[in-house]
Tab-separated table of C-alpha atoms in Angstrom:
chain	number	residue	atom	x	y	z
A	65	UNK	CA	-16.082	-14.697	-11.495
A	66	UNK	CA	-15.763	-10.703	-11.531
A	67	UNK	CA	-16.714	-10.772	-15.205
A	68	UNK	CA	-20.032	-12.594	-14.408
A	69	UNK	CA	-20.852	-10.528	-11.372
A	70	UNK	CA	-19.975	-7.272	-13.340
A	71	UNK	CA	-22.496	-8.335	-16.094
A	72	UNK	CA	-25.375	-9.211	-13.488
A	73	UNK	CA	-24.704	-5.729	-11.797
A	74	UNK	CA	-24.707	-3.908	-15.086
A	75	UNK	CA	-27.756	-5.620	-16.439
A	76	UNK	CA	-29.694	-4.599	-13.092
A	77	UNK	CA	-28.451	-1.181	-12.502
A	78	UNK	CA	-26.720	-0.034	-15.746
A	79	UNK	CA	-23.497	0.627	-13.541
A	80	UNK	CA	-20.201	-1.241	-13.440
A	81	UNK	CA	-18.891	-2.837	-10.275
A	82	UNK	CA	-17.711	-0.520	-7.666
A	83	UNK	CA	-14.298	-0.953	-5.954
A	84	UNK	CA	-15.723	-1.942	-2.742
A	85	UNK	CA	-18.040	-4.634	-4.554
A	86	UNK	CA	-14.816	-5.928	-6.291
A	87	UNK	CA	-13.017	-6.085	-3.032
A	88	UNK	CA	-15.996	-8.109	-1.368
A	89	UNK	CA	-16.346	-10.411	-4.285
A	90	UNK	CA	-12.292	-11.069	-4.325
A	91	UNK	CA	-12.162	-11.332	-0.616
A	92	UNK	CA	-14.938	-13.909	-0.342
A	93	UNK	CA	-13.774	-15.855	-3.398
A	94	UNK	CA	-10.296	-16.118	-1.495
A	95	UNK	CA	-12.178	-17.358	1.641
A	96	UNK	CA	-11.452	-14.008	3.628
A	97	UNK	CA	-13.675	-13.133	6.432
A	98	UNK	CA	-15.470	-9.612	6.530
A	99	UNK	CA	-12.979	-8.361	9.047
A	100	UNK	CA	-10.081	-9.093	6.900
A	101	UNK	CA	-11.926	-7.615	3.787
A	102	UNK	CA	-12.491	-4.537	5.643
A	103	UNK	CA	-8.876	-4.167	6.724
A	104	UNK	CA	-7.699	-4.639	3.247
A	105	UNK	CA	-10.100	-1.976	1.927
A	106	UNK	CA	-9.513	0.334	4.961
A	107	UNK	CA	-13.076	0.868	6.066
A	108	UNK	CA	-15.152	-0.530	8.854
A	109	UNK	CA	-16.479	-4.084	8.958
A	110	UNK	CA	-20.205	-2.768	9.366
A	111	UNK	CA	-19.832	-1.011	5.951
A	112	UNK	CA	-18.555	-4.114	4.308
A	113	UNK	CA	-21.411	-6.053	5.801
A	114	UNK	CA	-23.906	-3.432	4.514
A	115	UNK	CA	-22.579	-3.431	1.032
A	116	UNK	CA	-22.068	-7.177	0.856
A	117	UNK	CA	-25.906	-7.787	1.834
A	118	UNK	CA	-26.977	-5.534	-1.026
A	119	UNK	CA	-24.510	-7.343	-3.540
A	120	UNK	CA	-25.676	-10.949	-2.514
A	121	UNK	CA	-29.146	-9.872	-3.043
A	122	UNK	CA	-28.716	-8.744	-6.703
A	123	UNK	CA	-26.517	-11.706	-7.531
A	124	UNK	CA	-28.669	-14.273	-5.928
A	125	UNK	CA	-31.580	-13.156	-8.241
A	126	UNK	CA	-29.370	-14.289	-11.149
A	127	UNK	CA	-28.664	-17.613	-9.561
A	128	UNK	CA	-32.115	-18.101	-8.353
A	129	UNK	CA	-30.572	-18.822	-5.034
A	130	UNK	CA	-30.515	-17.338	-1.444
A	131	UNK	CA	-26.844	-16.072	-1.765
A	132	UNK	CA	-24.727	-15.485	1.400
A	133	UNK	CA	-21.124	-15.213	1.782
A	134	UNK	CA	-20.488	-18.669	3.038
A	135	UNK	CA	-22.188	-20.252	-0.185
A	136	UNK	CA	-21.345	-17.732	-2.869
A	137	UNK	CA	-18.240	-19.576	-4.132
A	138	UNK	CA	-19.834	-23.191	-4.062
A	139	UNK	CA	-23.162	-21.911	-5.849
A	140	UNK	CA	-21.248	-20.213	-8.538
A	141	UNK	CA	-18.981	-23.289	-9.008
A	142	UNK	CA	-22.023	-25.510	-9.291
A	143	UNK	CA	-23.627	-23.232	-11.785
A	144	UNK	CA	-20.533	-23.093	-14.106
A	145	UNK	CA	-19.289	-26.506	-13.120
A	146	UNK	CA	-15.784	-25.049	-12.145
A	147	UNK	CA	-14.037	-28.049	-10.849
A	148	UNK	CA	-10.381	-26.863	-10.995
A	149	UNK	CA	-10.134	-23.358	-9.345
A	150	UNK	CA	-6.262	-23.220	-10.006
A	151	UNK	CA	-6.991	-23.797	-13.814
A	152	UNK	CA	-9.585	-20.962	-13.827
A	153	UNK	CA	-6.929	-18.707	-12.012
A	154	UNK	CA	-4.153	-19.623	-14.632
A	155	UNK	CA	-6.602	-18.841	-17.540
A	156	UNK	CA	-7.556	-15.330	-15.958
A	157	UNK	CA	-3.936	-14.653	-15.556
A	158	UNK	CA	-3.297	-15.458	-19.133
A	159	UNK	CA	-6.038	-13.207	-20.166
A	160	UNK	CA	-4.654	-10.429	-18.066
A	161	UNK	CA	-1.438	-10.587	-19.312
A	162	UNK	CA	-2.756	-10.138	-22.907
A	163	UNK	CA	-4.822	-7.134	-21.615
A	164	UNK	CA	-1.845	-5.661	-19.847
A	165	UNK	CA	0.252	-5.947	-22.876
A	166	UNK	CA	-2.399	-4.181	-24.970
A	167	UNK	CA	-2.416	-1.400	-22.439
A	168	UNK	CA	1.025	-0.328	-23.528
A	169	UNK	CA	1.124	2.251	-26.434
A	170	UNK	CA	2.212	1.112	-29.858
A	171	UNK	CA	6.038	0.674	-30.118
A	172	UNK	CA	5.931	3.179	-32.977
A	173	UNK	CA	5.257	5.902	-30.233
A	174	UNK	CA	7.741	4.549	-27.732
A	175	UNK	CA	10.611	6.644	-26.447
A	176	UNK	CA	14.018	5.086	-26.302
A	177	UNK	CA	14.941	3.169	-23.348
A	178	UNK	CA	17.305	4.350	-20.837
A	179	UNK	CA	20.668	3.306	-21.603
A	180	UNK	CA	21.564	-0.148	-20.093
A	181	UNK	CA	24.806	-1.266	-18.163
A	182	UNK	CA	27.601	-2.406	-20.385
A	183	UNK	CA	27.311	-6.076	-19.743
A	184	UNK	CA	23.905	-6.467	-21.450
A	185	UNK	CA	22.157	-5.258	-24.494
A	186	UNK	CA	18.542	-4.039	-24.916
A	187	UNK	CA	16.281	-4.515	-27.896
A	188	UNK	CA	14.426	-1.312	-28.409
A	189	UNK	CA	11.663	-2.606	-30.689
A	190	UNK	CA	9.514	-4.399	-28.374
A	191	UNK	CA	6.688	-3.343	-26.135
A	192	UNK	CA	6.619	-3.525	-22.313
A	193	UNK	CA	4.937	-6.386	-20.823
A	194	UNK	CA	3.038	-5.358	-17.724
A	195	UNK	CA	1.017	-7.119	-15.116
A	196	UNK	CA	-0.847	-4.913	-12.695
A	197	UNK	CA	-3.555	-7.494	-11.738
A	198	UNK	CA	-2.699	-7.170	-8.100
A	199	UNK	CA	-2.413	-3.313	-7.997
A	200	UNK	CA	-4.969	-1.266	-6.474
A	201	UNK	CA	-6.954	1.056	-8.984
A	202	UNK	CA	-5.506	4.673	-9.368
A	203	UNK	CA	-8.565	6.716	-9.433
A	204	UNK	CA	-7.205	10.198	-8.466
A	205	UNK	CA	-3.512	11.451	-8.275
A	206	UNK	CA	-2.497	14.533	-6.113
A	207	UNK	CA	0.407	16.388	-6.785
A	208	UNK	CA	3.639	14.592	-5.858
A	209	UNK	CA	6.040	16.407	-8.149
A	210	UNK	CA	8.983	16.260	-5.812
A	211	UNK	CA	8.713	12.606	-4.838
A	212	UNK	CA	8.209	11.554	-8.652
A	213	UNK	CA	11.052	13.546	-9.631
A	214	UNK	CA	13.270	11.878	-7.043
A	215	UNK	CA	12.057	8.373	-8.031
A	216	UNK	CA	12.770	8.955	-11.707
A	217	UNK	CA	16.184	10.197	-10.939
A	218	UNK	CA	16.998	7.195	-8.778
A	219	UNK	CA	15.709	4.654	-11.307
A	220	UNK	CA	16.677	6.079	-14.554
A	221	UNK	CA	19.818	8.045	-14.031
A	222	UNK	CA	21.273	6.595	-10.940
A	223	UNK	CA	20.130	2.818	-11.821
A	224	UNK	CA	18.946	2.262	-8.075
A	225	UNK	CA	18.356	-1.547	-7.642
A	226	UNK	CA	16.290	-1.442	-4.545
A	227	UNK	CA	13.769	1.408	-3.569
A	228	UNK	CA	11.631	1.273	-0.302
A	229	UNK	CA	8.764	3.744	-0.299
A	230	UNK	CA	7.237	3.801	3.227
A	231	UNK	CA	4.717	5.765	5.185
A	232	UNK	CA	1.317	5.414	6.986
A	233	UNK	CA	-1.518	3.469	5.508
A	234	UNK	CA	-3.442	5.544	2.865
A	235	UNK	CA	-0.677	8.238	2.642
A	236	UNK	CA	-0.390	7.550	-1.108
A	237	UNK	CA	2.589	5.192	-1.521
A	238	UNK	CA	0.566	3.053	-4.195
A	239	UNK	CA	-0.652	6.064	-5.746
A	240	UNK	CA	2.795	7.367	-6.440
A	241	UNK	CA	4.132	3.896	-7.664
A	242	UNK	CA	1.301	3.638	-10.107
A	243	UNK	CA	1.887	7.228	-11.412
A	244	UNK	CA	5.547	6.245	-11.698
A	245	UNK	CA	4.803	3.307	-13.728
A	246	UNK	CA	2.650	5.349	-16.044
A	247	UNK	CA	5.391	7.868	-16.664
A	248	UNK	CA	8.398	5.327	-16.979
A	249	UNK	CA	6.846	2.228	-18.490
A	250	UNK	CA	8.454	2.564	-21.790
A	251	UNK	CA	12.007	2.266	-19.945
A	252	UNK	CA	11.482	-1.462	-19.061
A	253	UNK	CA	10.983	-4.744	-20.769
A	254	UNK	CA	8.744	-6.088	-17.832
A	255	UNK	CA	6.795	-4.574	-15.078
A	256	UNK	CA	4.803	-6.584	-12.498
A	257	UNK	CA	3.121	-5.652	-9.302
A	258	UNK	CA	2.734	-8.156	-6.453
A	259	UNK	CA	0.897	-7.776	-3.158
A	260	UNK	CA	2.244	-9.671	-0.055
A	261	UNK	CA	-1.109	-9.328	1.496
A	262	UNK	CA	-1.794	-13.143	1.269
A	263	UNK	CA	1.884	-13.640	2.763
A	264	UNK	CA	3.388	-15.653	0.004
A	265	UNK	CA	6.546	-17.529	0.878
A	266	UNK	CA	9.692	-16.255	-0.932
A	267	UNK	CA	9.851	-19.430	-2.855
A	268	UNK	CA	6.197	-18.826	-4.120
A	269	UNK	CA	7.006	-15.305	-4.988
A	270	UNK	CA	10.047	-16.138	-7.043
A	271	UNK	CA	8.040	-18.843	-8.840
A	272	UNK	CA	5.445	-16.308	-9.764
A	273	UNK	CA	7.900	-13.676	-10.876
A	274	UNK	CA	9.889	-16.357	-12.944
A	275	UNK	CA	6.650	-17.381	-14.641
A	276	UNK	CA	5.781	-13.969	-15.606
A	277	UNK	CA	9.282	-13.060	-17.033
A	278	UNK	CA	9.620	-16.393	-18.982
A	279	UNK	CA	6.529	-15.871	-21.124
A	280	UNK	CA	8.374	-14.106	-23.715
A	281	UNK	CA	11.697	-15.754	-23.116
A	282	UNK	CA	12.964	-18.612	-25.722
A	283	UNK	CA	14.775	-20.177	-22.764
A	284	UNK	CA	13.604	-19.958	-19.162
A	285	UNK	CA	16.198	-18.815	-16.707
A	286	UNK	CA	16.585	-20.505	-13.176
A	287	UNK	CA	16.529	-17.442	-10.980
A	288	UNK	CA	14.895	-14.089	-10.663
A	289	UNK	CA	18.339	-12.311	-10.490
A	290	UNK	CA	19.165	-13.839	-13.877
A	291	UNK	CA	16.162	-12.253	-15.366
A	292	UNK	CA	17.176	-9.011	-13.646
A	293	UNK	CA	20.382	-9.222	-15.433
A	294	UNK	CA	18.988	-10.422	-18.718
A	295	UNK	CA	16.057	-7.872	-19.096
A	296	UNK	CA	15.226	-4.392	-17.632
A	297	UNK	CA	12.467	-5.442	-15.029
A	298	UNK	CA	10.510	-3.255	-12.670
A	299	UNK	CA	9.019	-5.189	-9.683
A	300	UNK	CA	6.756	-3.651	-7.158
A	301	UNK	CA	6.164	-5.535	-3.954
A	302	UNK	CA	3.295	-3.951	-2.194
A	303	UNK	CA	2.112	-4.538	1.650
A	304	UNK	CA	5.622	-5.636	2.750
A	305	UNK	CA	4.431	-4.943	6.443
A	306	UNK	CA	2.331	-7.982	6.202
A	307	UNK	CA	5.316	-10.397	6.350
A	308	UNK	CA	6.629	-8.667	9.440
A	309	UNK	CA	5.836	-9.823	13.030
A	310	UNK	CA	3.186	-7.930	14.942
A	311	UNK	CA	3.868	-7.245	18.675
A	312	UNK	CA	7.751	-6.859	17.713
A	313	UNK	CA	9.887	-3.870	17.074
A	314	UNK	CA	9.541	-2.643	13.516
A	315	UNK	CA	10.765	-4.654	10.506
A	316	UNK	CA	11.224	-8.145	12.057
A	317	UNK	CA	9.976	-10.973	9.800
A	318	UNK	CA	7.574	-13.646	10.471
A	319	UNK	CA	9.054	-17.149	11.168
A	320	UNK	CA	9.840	-18.841	8.062
A	321	UNK	CA	9.948	-15.441	6.042
A	322	UNK	CA	13.487	-14.421	7.198
A	323	UNK	CA	14.697	-15.415	3.541
A	324	UNK	CA	13.126	-12.308	2.267
A	325	UNK	CA	15.755	-10.239	3.790
A	326	UNK	CA	18.544	-12.269	2.158
A	327	UNK	CA	16.687	-11.777	-1.063
A	328	UNK	CA	16.661	-8.067	-0.765
A	329	UNK	CA	20.319	-8.043	0.039
A	330	UNK	CA	20.940	-10.099	-3.158
A	331	UNK	CA	18.780	-7.701	-5.182
A	332	UNK	CA	20.764	-4.613	-3.684
A	333	UNK	CA	24.267	-5.952	-3.931
A	334	UNK	CA	24.289	-7.966	-7.162
A	335	UNK	CA	24.949	-6.456	-10.450
A	336	UNK	CA	21.953	-6.089	-12.862
A	337	UNK	CA	19.766	-3.647	-14.715
A	338	UNK	CA	16.591	-3.873	-12.991
A	339	UNK	CA	14.750	-2.159	-9.971
A	340	UNK	CA	12.789	-3.489	-7.120
A	341	UNK	CA	10.410	-1.203	-5.301
A	342	UNK	CA	9.051	-2.114	-1.774
A	343	UNK	CA	5.935	-0.511	-0.551
A	344	UNK	CA	5.604	-0.643	3.186
A	345	UNK	CA	4.072	0.991	6.495
A	346	UNK	CA	7.482	0.206	7.959
A	347	UNK	CA	11.000	0.651	6.932
A	348	UNK	CA	12.735	-2.723	6.886
A	349	UNK	CA	15.500	-3.244	9.391
A	350	UNK	CA	18.071	-4.649	6.770
A	351	UNK	CA	17.228	-1.684	4.558
A	352	UNK	CA	17.983	0.723	7.222
A	353	UNK	CA	21.368	-0.863	7.595
A	354	UNK	CA	22.289	-1.499	4.040
A	355	UNK	CA	21.517	2.022	2.705
A	356	UNK	CA	24.308	3.537	4.844
A	357	UNK	CA	26.997	1.634	2.716
A	358	UNK	CA	25.316	0.923	-0.602
A	359	UNK	CA	24.640	3.537	-3.070
A	360	UNK	CA	22.137	0.964	-5.017
A	361	UNK	CA	19.623	1.380	-2.182
A	362	UNK	CA	17.296	4.343	-1.755
A	363	UNK	CA	14.563	5.060	0.768
A	364	UNK	CA	11.656	7.364	0.499
A	365	UNK	CA	9.322	8.400	3.324
A	366	UNK	CA	6.132	9.683	2.138
A	367	UNK	CA	4.751	12.513	4.077
A	368	UNK	CA	1.347	14.233	3.875
A	369	UNK	CA	0.137	16.556	1.175
A	370	UNK	CA	0.269	20.260	1.700
A	371	UNK	CA	-2.019	22.698	0.044
A	372	UNK	CA	-2.347	20.182	-2.729
A	373	UNK	CA	-4.852	18.561	-0.521
A	374	UNK	CA	-7.364	21.293	-1.192
A	375	UNK	CA	-8.115	19.099	-4.338
A	376	UNK	CA	-9.675	16.436	-2.126
A	377	UNK	CA	-11.985	18.930	-0.517
A	378	UNK	CA	-13.076	20.280	-4.037
A	379	UNK	CA	-13.682	16.969	-5.313
A	380	UNK	CA	-15.952	16.293	-2.402
A	381	UNK	CA	-18.005	19.545	-2.890
A	382	UNK	CA	-17.065	21.122	0.620
A	383	UNK	CA	-17.907	24.747	1.205
A	384	UNK	CA	-16.345	27.498	3.300
A	385	UNK	CA	-13.038	27.368	1.256
A	386	UNK	CA	-11.519	29.996	3.728
A	387	UNK	CA	-11.451	27.159	6.211
A	388	UNK	CA	-10.058	24.368	4.199
A	389	UNK	CA	-6.373	25.049	5.099
A	390	UNK	CA	-7.426	24.772	8.888
A	391	UNK	CA	-8.929	21.415	8.129
A	392	UNK	CA	-6.159	20.176	6.158
A	393	UNK	CA	-3.572	21.036	8.780
A	394	UNK	CA	-5.609	19.495	11.531
A	395	UNK	CA	-5.657	16.220	9.665
A	396	UNK	CA	-2.074	16.652	8.515
A	397	UNK	CA	-2.860	16.642	4.810
A	398	UNK	CA	-3.348	12.681	5.049
A	399	UNK	CA	-5.383	11.771	1.847
A	400	UNK	CA	-7.166	8.983	3.536
A	401	UNK	CA	-8.017	10.869	6.764
A	402	UNK	CA	-9.213	13.801	4.767
A	403	UNK	CA	-11.402	11.604	2.650
A	404	UNK	CA	-12.983	10.089	5.549
A	405	UNK	CA	-13.565	13.284	7.494
A	406	UNK	CA	-15.119	14.947	4.394
A	407	UNK	CA	-17.710	12.269	4.320
A	408	UNK	CA	-18.578	13.034	8.001
A	409	UNK	CA	-18.693	16.873	7.176
A	410	UNK	CA	-21.055	16.055	4.294
A	411	UNK	CA	-23.099	13.580	6.134
A	412	UNK	CA	-23.491	15.844	9.381
A	413	UNK	CA	-22.940	19.443	8.354
A	414	UNK	CA	-24.065	19.551	4.767
A	415	UNK	CA	-20.571	20.041	3.463
A	416	UNK	CA	-19.866	23.130	5.802
A	417	UNK	CA	-16.135	23.116	7.007
A	418	UNK	CA	-16.813	25.953	9.323
A	419	UNK	CA	-19.671	24.399	10.964
A	420	UNK	CA	-17.674	21.276	11.618
A	421	UNK	CA	-14.595	23.105	12.920
A	422	UNK	CA	-16.987	25.107	15.284
A	423	UNK	CA	-17.874	21.904	16.922
A	424	UNK	CA	-14.372	20.696	17.594
A	425	UNK	CA	-12.924	20.874	21.150
A	426	UNK	CA	-10.842	17.842	20.609
A	427	UNK	CA	-9.954	16.530	17.201
A	428	UNK	CA	-12.842	14.383	15.828
A	429	UNK	CA	-11.745	10.963	14.723
A	430	UNK	CA	-14.868	9.053	14.004
A	431	UNK	CA	-14.365	6.598	11.257
A	432	UNK	CA	-10.631	7.182	11.373
A	433	UNK	CA	-10.318	4.930	14.412
A	434	UNK	CA	-10.040	1.615	12.679
A	435	UNK	CA	-7.187	2.773	10.436
A	436	UNK	CA	-5.298	4.123	13.508
A	437	UNK	CA	-6.017	0.953	15.516
A	438	UNK	CA	-4.510	-1.051	12.689
A	439	UNK	CA	-1.131	0.619	13.249
A	440	UNK	CA	-1.152	0.568	16.956
A	441	UNK	CA	-1.985	-3.103	17.091
A	442	UNK	CA	1.405	-4.049	15.564
A	443	UNK	CA	3.602	-2.178	18.175
A	444	UNK	CA	5.742	-4.072	20.715
A	445	UNK	CA	5.407	-3.746	24.434
A	446	UNK	CA	8.299	-1.422	24.824
A	447	UNK	CA	6.806	0.754	21.913
A	448	UNK	CA	3.255	0.763	23.607
A	449	UNK	CA	4.959	2.054	26.863
A	450	UNK	CA	6.703	4.789	24.929
A	451	UNK	CA	3.895	5.904	22.625
A	452	UNK	CA	1.497	5.991	25.754
A	453	UNK	CA	3.978	8.283	27.554
A	454	UNK	CA	4.469	10.588	24.667
A	455	UNK	CA	0.593	10.753	24.370
A	456	UNK	CA	0.788	12.783	27.694
A	457	UNK	CA	3.383	15.177	26.393
A	458	UNK	CA	2.166	18.420	24.836
A	459	UNK	CA	5.730	19.521	23.631
A	460	UNK	CA	8.558	17.621	21.876
A	461	UNK	CA	10.643	15.806	24.517
A	462	UNK	CA	14.212	15.224	25.175
A	463	UNK	CA	15.128	11.482	26.092
A	464	UNK	CA	18.711	12.398	27.285
A	465	UNK	CA	18.765	11.591	30.104
A	466	UNK	CA	16.168	8.991	30.178
A	467	UNK	CA	12.853	10.124	31.598
A	468	UNK	CA	12.385	8.774	35.263
A	469	UNK	CA	8.938	7.775	34.379
A	470	UNK	CA	9.721	5.453	31.775
A	471	UNK	CA	10.162	1.885	33.040
A	472	UNK	CA	12.551	0.722	30.322
A	473	UNK	CA	16.231	0.537	30.253
A	474	UNK	CA	18.149	3.275	28.177
A	475	UNK	CA	18.810	0.767	25.237
A	476	UNK	CA	15.188	-0.383	25.390
A	477	UNK	CA	13.912	3.161	25.128
A	478	UNK	CA	16.371	3.954	22.148
A	479	UNK	CA	15.357	0.863	20.257
A	480	UNK	CA	11.538	1.750	20.759
A	481	UNK	CA	12.170	5.365	19.589
A	482	UNK	CA	13.961	4.270	16.677
A	483	UNK	CA	11.283	1.509	15.786
A	484	UNK	CA	8.412	4.212	16.049
A	485	UNK	CA	10.412	6.564	13.664
A	486	UNK	CA	10.601	3.706	11.152
A	487	UNK	CA	6.687	3.324	11.497
A	488	UNK	CA	6.273	7.249	10.938
A	489	UNK	CA	4.465	7.370	14.253
A	490	UNK	CA	6.805	9.885	15.765
A	491	UNK	CA	8.826	12.814	14.469
A	492	UNK	CA	12.239	14.059	15.349
A	493	UNK	CA	12.617	17.747	15.778
A	494	UNK	CA	16.069	19.509	16.030
A	495	UNK	CA	16.218	22.111	18.659
A	496	UNK	CA	19.431	23.814	19.900
A	497	UNK	CA	21.551	20.819	18.654
A	498	UNK	CA	19.482	18.280	20.440
A	499	UNK	CA	17.091	15.764	18.907
A	500	UNK	CA	13.429	16.031	20.459
A	501	UNK	CA	10.725	13.585	19.853
A	502	UNK	CA	6.908	14.254	19.201
A	503	UNK	CA	4.154	11.751	18.598
A	504	UNK	CA	1.853	12.124	15.698
A	505	UNK	CA	-1.001	14.426	16.973
A	506	UNK	CA	-3.833	12.257	15.327
A	507	UNK	CA	-2.361	9.268	17.159
A	508	UNK	CA	-1.828	11.268	20.301
A	509	UNK	CA	-5.554	12.226	20.231
A	510	UNK	CA	-6.763	8.660	19.657
A	511	UNK	CA	-4.587	7.255	22.603
A	512	UNK	CA	-5.799	10.128	24.948
A	513	UNK	CA	-9.339	9.213	24.194
A	514	UNK	CA	-8.799	5.613	24.784
A	515	UNK	CA	-7.088	6.215	27.970
A	516	UNK	CA	-9.874	8.368	29.343
């Protein structure tokens, strides 16, 4: 489907499909609605609708049909007589595996693999099999030297079995993981990226992983952990937060998805030579508990960029470079937030950062709001109570003793604070031997504007 659409667009415009066009086509093909596609792509629904309308017009000319979202799939199936969609998916997956295998450099140029644990032996004269079909595209990577160095040490030297990379949406978790794959792919036999965005059951996920691992195995193995022991595998599970309950404290699984918790524990506590990386907005509860007693588990909280974020402003062609650091500080060096705000500055202020800053009495949020809202919608009632209170505080606050104007018990307050920390929405500040807590400034501005 994407190949056909890409050919049509290229014939008409001389350009390839854009990432947003691919997101629309893939989403509609999977029968998603525009709000879900917008959420997945982290943009507004109106922008998706605008881009989709132009896309349907171009593709409809090729089909000779009045093409819309609701009839796109049926019209294309009719044109090509595609009667078995699952068969088409399998064929595409096989093609993807071939392409991914070719992506890896020739074995003659490979570096030796890292030494495997004693109970297994590794063949060093085979190329890595990689499947990144579900991974986002890495278009730009900003300096994360410290984080990458830490991850490489955990994986290659410490043989860490389970790593959680968590942080706010758009902060750069996927970019770091993709750059990591680029740097260490020759150290593994298999690398696969799986998104939990479509909320697969654990049984479905395990079946998909076993199918991937078994393609070059003479004898299929019965469990994922056996493949982890038999070969050096790197598995990245993206969008972990999508299998957590909204409206509950952070990291609690949806009904019938609790078995993921046991699966992660098995990966962390069983001897093997592989690594599972979880990417999430939220730190899972069992990970927080296990990492205190298990050296094979590590957690990396991704924070904002510092001065490295100037590269974003440079790429966008903003002017008034002397004001860039002020803008970066205002939006906390968050890559996605800065990209959204730079678009506003270009659109309304001709790229002038100084003119934009001169207009700011309060921090301007604009198109950031859907991104912020998606985080707050997942909060429990006790978290909402705490975060609305924190939004009224201009300084870090002490919660001992419990503030009188919080209508929660002390245990409920502590649980809510801990959960908000695991969501990266509040920060802990040490002052005079005490722990004080502060709401993220951008979220504070958003909540204040909604309360007014």
